[in-house]
CSV table of C-alpha atoms (C1' of nucleotides) in Angstrom, one decimal:
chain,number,residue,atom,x,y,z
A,1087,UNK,CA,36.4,46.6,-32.3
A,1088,UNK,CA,34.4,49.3,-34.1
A,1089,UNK,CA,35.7,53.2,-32.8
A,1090,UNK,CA,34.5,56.3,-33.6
A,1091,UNK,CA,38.3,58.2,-33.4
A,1092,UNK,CA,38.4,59.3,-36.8
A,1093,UNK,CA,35.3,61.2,-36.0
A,1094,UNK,CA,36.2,62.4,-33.4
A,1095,UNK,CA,39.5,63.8,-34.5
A,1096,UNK,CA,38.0,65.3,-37.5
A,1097,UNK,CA,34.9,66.8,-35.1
A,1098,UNK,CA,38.3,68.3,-33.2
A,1099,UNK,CA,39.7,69.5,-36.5
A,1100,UNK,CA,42.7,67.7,-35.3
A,1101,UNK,CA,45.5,66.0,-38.1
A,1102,UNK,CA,46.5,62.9,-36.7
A,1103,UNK,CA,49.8,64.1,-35.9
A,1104,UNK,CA,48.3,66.1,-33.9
A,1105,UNK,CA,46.3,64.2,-32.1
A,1106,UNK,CA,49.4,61.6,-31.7
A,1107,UNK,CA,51.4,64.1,-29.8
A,1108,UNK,CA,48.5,65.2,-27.5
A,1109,UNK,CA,48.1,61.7,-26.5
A,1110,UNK,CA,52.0,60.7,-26.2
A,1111,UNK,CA,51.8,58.0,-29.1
A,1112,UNK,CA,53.3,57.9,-32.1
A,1113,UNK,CA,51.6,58.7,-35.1
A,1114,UNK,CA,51.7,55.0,-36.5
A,1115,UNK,CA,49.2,54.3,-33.4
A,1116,UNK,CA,46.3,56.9,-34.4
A,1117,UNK,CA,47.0,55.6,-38.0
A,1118,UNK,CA,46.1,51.7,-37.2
A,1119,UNK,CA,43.9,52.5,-34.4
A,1120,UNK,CA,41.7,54.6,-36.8
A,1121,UNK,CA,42.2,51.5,-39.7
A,1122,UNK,CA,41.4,49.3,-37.2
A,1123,UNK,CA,44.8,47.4,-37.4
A,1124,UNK,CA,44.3,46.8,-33.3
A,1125,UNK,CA,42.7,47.8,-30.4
A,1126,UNK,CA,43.7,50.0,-28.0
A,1127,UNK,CA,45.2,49.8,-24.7
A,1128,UNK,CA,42.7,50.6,-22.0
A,1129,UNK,CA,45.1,53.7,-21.0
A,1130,UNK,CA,44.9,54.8,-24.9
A,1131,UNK,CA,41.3,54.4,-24.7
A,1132,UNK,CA,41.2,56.6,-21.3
A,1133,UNK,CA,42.7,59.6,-23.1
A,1134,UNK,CA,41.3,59.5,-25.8
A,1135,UNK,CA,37.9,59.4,-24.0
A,1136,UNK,CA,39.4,62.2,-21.8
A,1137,UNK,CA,40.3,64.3,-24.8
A,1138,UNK,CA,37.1,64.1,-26.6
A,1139,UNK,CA,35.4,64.5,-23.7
A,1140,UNK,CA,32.7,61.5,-24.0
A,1141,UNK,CA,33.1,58.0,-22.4
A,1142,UNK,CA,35.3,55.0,-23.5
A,1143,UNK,CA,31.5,53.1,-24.6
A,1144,UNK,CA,31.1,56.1,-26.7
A,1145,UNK,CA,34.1,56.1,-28.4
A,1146,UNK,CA,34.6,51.9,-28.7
A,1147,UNK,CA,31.7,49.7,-29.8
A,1148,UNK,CA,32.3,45.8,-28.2
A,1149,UNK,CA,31.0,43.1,-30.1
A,1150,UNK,CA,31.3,39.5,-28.2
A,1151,UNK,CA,33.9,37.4,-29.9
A,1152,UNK,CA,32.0,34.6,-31.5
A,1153,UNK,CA,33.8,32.7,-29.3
A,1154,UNK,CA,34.9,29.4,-31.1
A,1155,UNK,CA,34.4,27.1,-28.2
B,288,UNK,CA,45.4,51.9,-13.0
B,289,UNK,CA,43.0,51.1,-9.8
B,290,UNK,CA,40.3,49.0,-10.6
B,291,UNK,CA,37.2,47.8,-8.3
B,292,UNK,CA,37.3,43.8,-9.8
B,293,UNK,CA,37.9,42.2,-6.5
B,294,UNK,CA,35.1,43.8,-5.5
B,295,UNK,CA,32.3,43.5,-7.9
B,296,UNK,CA,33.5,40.3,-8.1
B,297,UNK,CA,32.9,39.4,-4.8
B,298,UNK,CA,29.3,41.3,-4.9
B,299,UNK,CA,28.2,39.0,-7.5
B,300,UNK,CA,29.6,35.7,-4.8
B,301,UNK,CA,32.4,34.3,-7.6
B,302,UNK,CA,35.5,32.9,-7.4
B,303,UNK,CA,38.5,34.1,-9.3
B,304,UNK,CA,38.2,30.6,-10.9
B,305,UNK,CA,34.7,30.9,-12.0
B,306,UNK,CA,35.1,34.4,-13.4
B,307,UNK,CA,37.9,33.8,-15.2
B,308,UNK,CA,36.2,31.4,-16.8
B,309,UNK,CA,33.2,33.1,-17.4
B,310,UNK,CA,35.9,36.1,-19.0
B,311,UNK,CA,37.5,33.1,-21.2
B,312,UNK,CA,40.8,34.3,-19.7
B,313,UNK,CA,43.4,32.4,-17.0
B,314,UNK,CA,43.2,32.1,-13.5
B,315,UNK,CA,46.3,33.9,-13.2
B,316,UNK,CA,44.8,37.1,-15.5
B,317,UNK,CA,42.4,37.9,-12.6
B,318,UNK,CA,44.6,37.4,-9.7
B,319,UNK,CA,46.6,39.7,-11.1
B,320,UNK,CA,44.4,42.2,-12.4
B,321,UNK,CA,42.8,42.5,-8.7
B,322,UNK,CA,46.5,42.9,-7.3
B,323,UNK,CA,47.1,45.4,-9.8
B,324,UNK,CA,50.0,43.9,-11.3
B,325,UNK,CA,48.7,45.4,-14.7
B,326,UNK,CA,46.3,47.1,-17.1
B,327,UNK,CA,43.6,45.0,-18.6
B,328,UNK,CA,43.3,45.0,-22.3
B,329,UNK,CA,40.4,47.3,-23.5
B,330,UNK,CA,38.9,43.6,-24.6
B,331,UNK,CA,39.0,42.2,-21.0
B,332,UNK,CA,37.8,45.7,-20.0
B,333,UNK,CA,34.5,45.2,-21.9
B,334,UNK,CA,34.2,42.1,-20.7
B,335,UNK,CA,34.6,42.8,-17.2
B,336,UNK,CA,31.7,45.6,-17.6
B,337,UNK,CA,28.9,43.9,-19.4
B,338,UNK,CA,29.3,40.8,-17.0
B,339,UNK,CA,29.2,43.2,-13.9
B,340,UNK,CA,26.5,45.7,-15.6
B,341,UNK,CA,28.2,48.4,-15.6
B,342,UNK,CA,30.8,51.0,-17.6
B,343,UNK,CA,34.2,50.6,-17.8
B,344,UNK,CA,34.7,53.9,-16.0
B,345,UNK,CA,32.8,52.4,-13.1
B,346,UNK,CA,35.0,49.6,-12.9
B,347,UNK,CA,38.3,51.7,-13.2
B,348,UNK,CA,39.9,54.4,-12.4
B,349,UNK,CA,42.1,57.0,-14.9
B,350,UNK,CA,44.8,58.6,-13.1
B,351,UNK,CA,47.0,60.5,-15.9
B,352,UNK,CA,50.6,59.7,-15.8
B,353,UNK,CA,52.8,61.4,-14.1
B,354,UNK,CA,54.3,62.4,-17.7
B,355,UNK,CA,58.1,62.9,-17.0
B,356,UNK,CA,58.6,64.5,-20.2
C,745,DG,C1',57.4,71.3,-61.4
C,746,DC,C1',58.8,71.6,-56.8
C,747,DT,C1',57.6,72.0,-51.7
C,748,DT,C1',54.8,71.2,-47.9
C,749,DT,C1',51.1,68.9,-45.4
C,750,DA,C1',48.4,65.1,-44.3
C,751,DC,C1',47.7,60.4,-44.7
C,752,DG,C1',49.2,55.8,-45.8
C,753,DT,C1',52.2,51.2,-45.9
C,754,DA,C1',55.7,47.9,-44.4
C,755,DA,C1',58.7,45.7,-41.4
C,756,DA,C1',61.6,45.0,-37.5
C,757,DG,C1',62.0,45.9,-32.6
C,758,DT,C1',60.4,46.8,-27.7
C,759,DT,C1',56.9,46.5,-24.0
C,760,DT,C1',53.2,44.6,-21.8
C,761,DA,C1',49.0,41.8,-21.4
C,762,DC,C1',48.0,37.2,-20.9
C,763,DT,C1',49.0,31.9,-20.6
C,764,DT,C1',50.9,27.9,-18.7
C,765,DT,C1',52.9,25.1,-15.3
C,766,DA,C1',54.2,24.1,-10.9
C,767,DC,C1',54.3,24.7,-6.3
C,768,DT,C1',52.8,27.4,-1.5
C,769,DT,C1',49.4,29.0,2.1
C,770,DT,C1',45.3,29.4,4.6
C,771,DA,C1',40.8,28.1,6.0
C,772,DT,C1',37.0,24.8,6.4
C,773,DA,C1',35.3,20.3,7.2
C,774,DC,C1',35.3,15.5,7.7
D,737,DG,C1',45.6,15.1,10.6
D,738,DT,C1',44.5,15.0,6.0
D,739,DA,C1',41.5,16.4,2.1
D,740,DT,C1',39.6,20.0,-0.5
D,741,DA,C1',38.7,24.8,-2.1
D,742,DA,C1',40.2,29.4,-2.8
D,743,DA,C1',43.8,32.5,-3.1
D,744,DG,C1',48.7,33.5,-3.9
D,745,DT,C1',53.7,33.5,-6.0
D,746,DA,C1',57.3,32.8,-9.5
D,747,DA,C1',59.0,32.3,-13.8
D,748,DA,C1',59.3,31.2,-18.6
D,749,DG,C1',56.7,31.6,-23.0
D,750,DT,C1',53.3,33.7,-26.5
D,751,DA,C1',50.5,37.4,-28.4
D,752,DA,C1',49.3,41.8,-29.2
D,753,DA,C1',49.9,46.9,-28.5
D,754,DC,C1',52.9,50.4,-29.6
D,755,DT,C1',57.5,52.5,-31.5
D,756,DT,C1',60.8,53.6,-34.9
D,757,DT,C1',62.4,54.2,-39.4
D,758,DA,C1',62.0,54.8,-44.0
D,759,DC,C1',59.7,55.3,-47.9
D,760,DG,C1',55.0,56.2,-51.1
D,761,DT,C1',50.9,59.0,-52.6
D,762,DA,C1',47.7,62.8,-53.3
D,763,DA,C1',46.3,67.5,-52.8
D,764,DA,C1',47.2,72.5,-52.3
D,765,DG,C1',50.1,76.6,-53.0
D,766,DC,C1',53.7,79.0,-54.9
DNA sequence: GCTTTACGTAAAGTTTACTTTACTTTATAC
DNA sequence: GTATAAAGTAAAGTAAACTTTACGTAAAGC
């Protein structure tokens, strides 16, 4: 899943570490999370969506699995 | 996390069987997502949304933690 | 050239979302 | 009264989100 939180972070002028303690993870989660190492958990995505002040669609793009059924 | 599944779900006249099946996820996922044994992932989220036309913030309900820190 | 700041990687460990199986309950319908 | 459908519980197992620690790199400032 495609997201938008480096952007968003930089828009803030935030470092990640920063931005880690704001949101009470750890910094290794804003690092992978911006990489795109994993997705977040809904929570995660509530405050981050909460923080930058726009909506959890804005912030995450969902593509449909190509699910291999 | 307080979510409105049960009821969407029953708007749109589905089982917990057929909409889990329809979300590609078990039986048990939904039954306990409605009973709010836990958070869905961001993923099941999604999903939820687009089958049920609307946002994610529609469908649930942020409440910040009670940080004990 | 050393120090500090910001970003990055790797890997092992914990927590939690989700699966699977198996069995229970309640209601409806023949 | 038993068969079937829909909802529920419990518990053990797997997968993925997130933590922790420790170390690497590049740029900026002195």
């Amino acid at each position: 899943m495609k997201n938008y939180v480096r952007d968003k972070r930089m828009a803030f002028g935030m470092t990640q570490d920063e931005l880690s303690e704001k949101l009470d993870v750890s910094r290794q989660t804003i690092i992978s999370l911006e990489k795109g190492k994993y997705n977040p958990s809904i929570n995660l995505a509530f405050k981050l969506s909460r923080l930058f002040t726009c909506t959890i669609e804005d912030l995450f793009i969902y593509e449909e699995e190509d699910k291999d059924v």
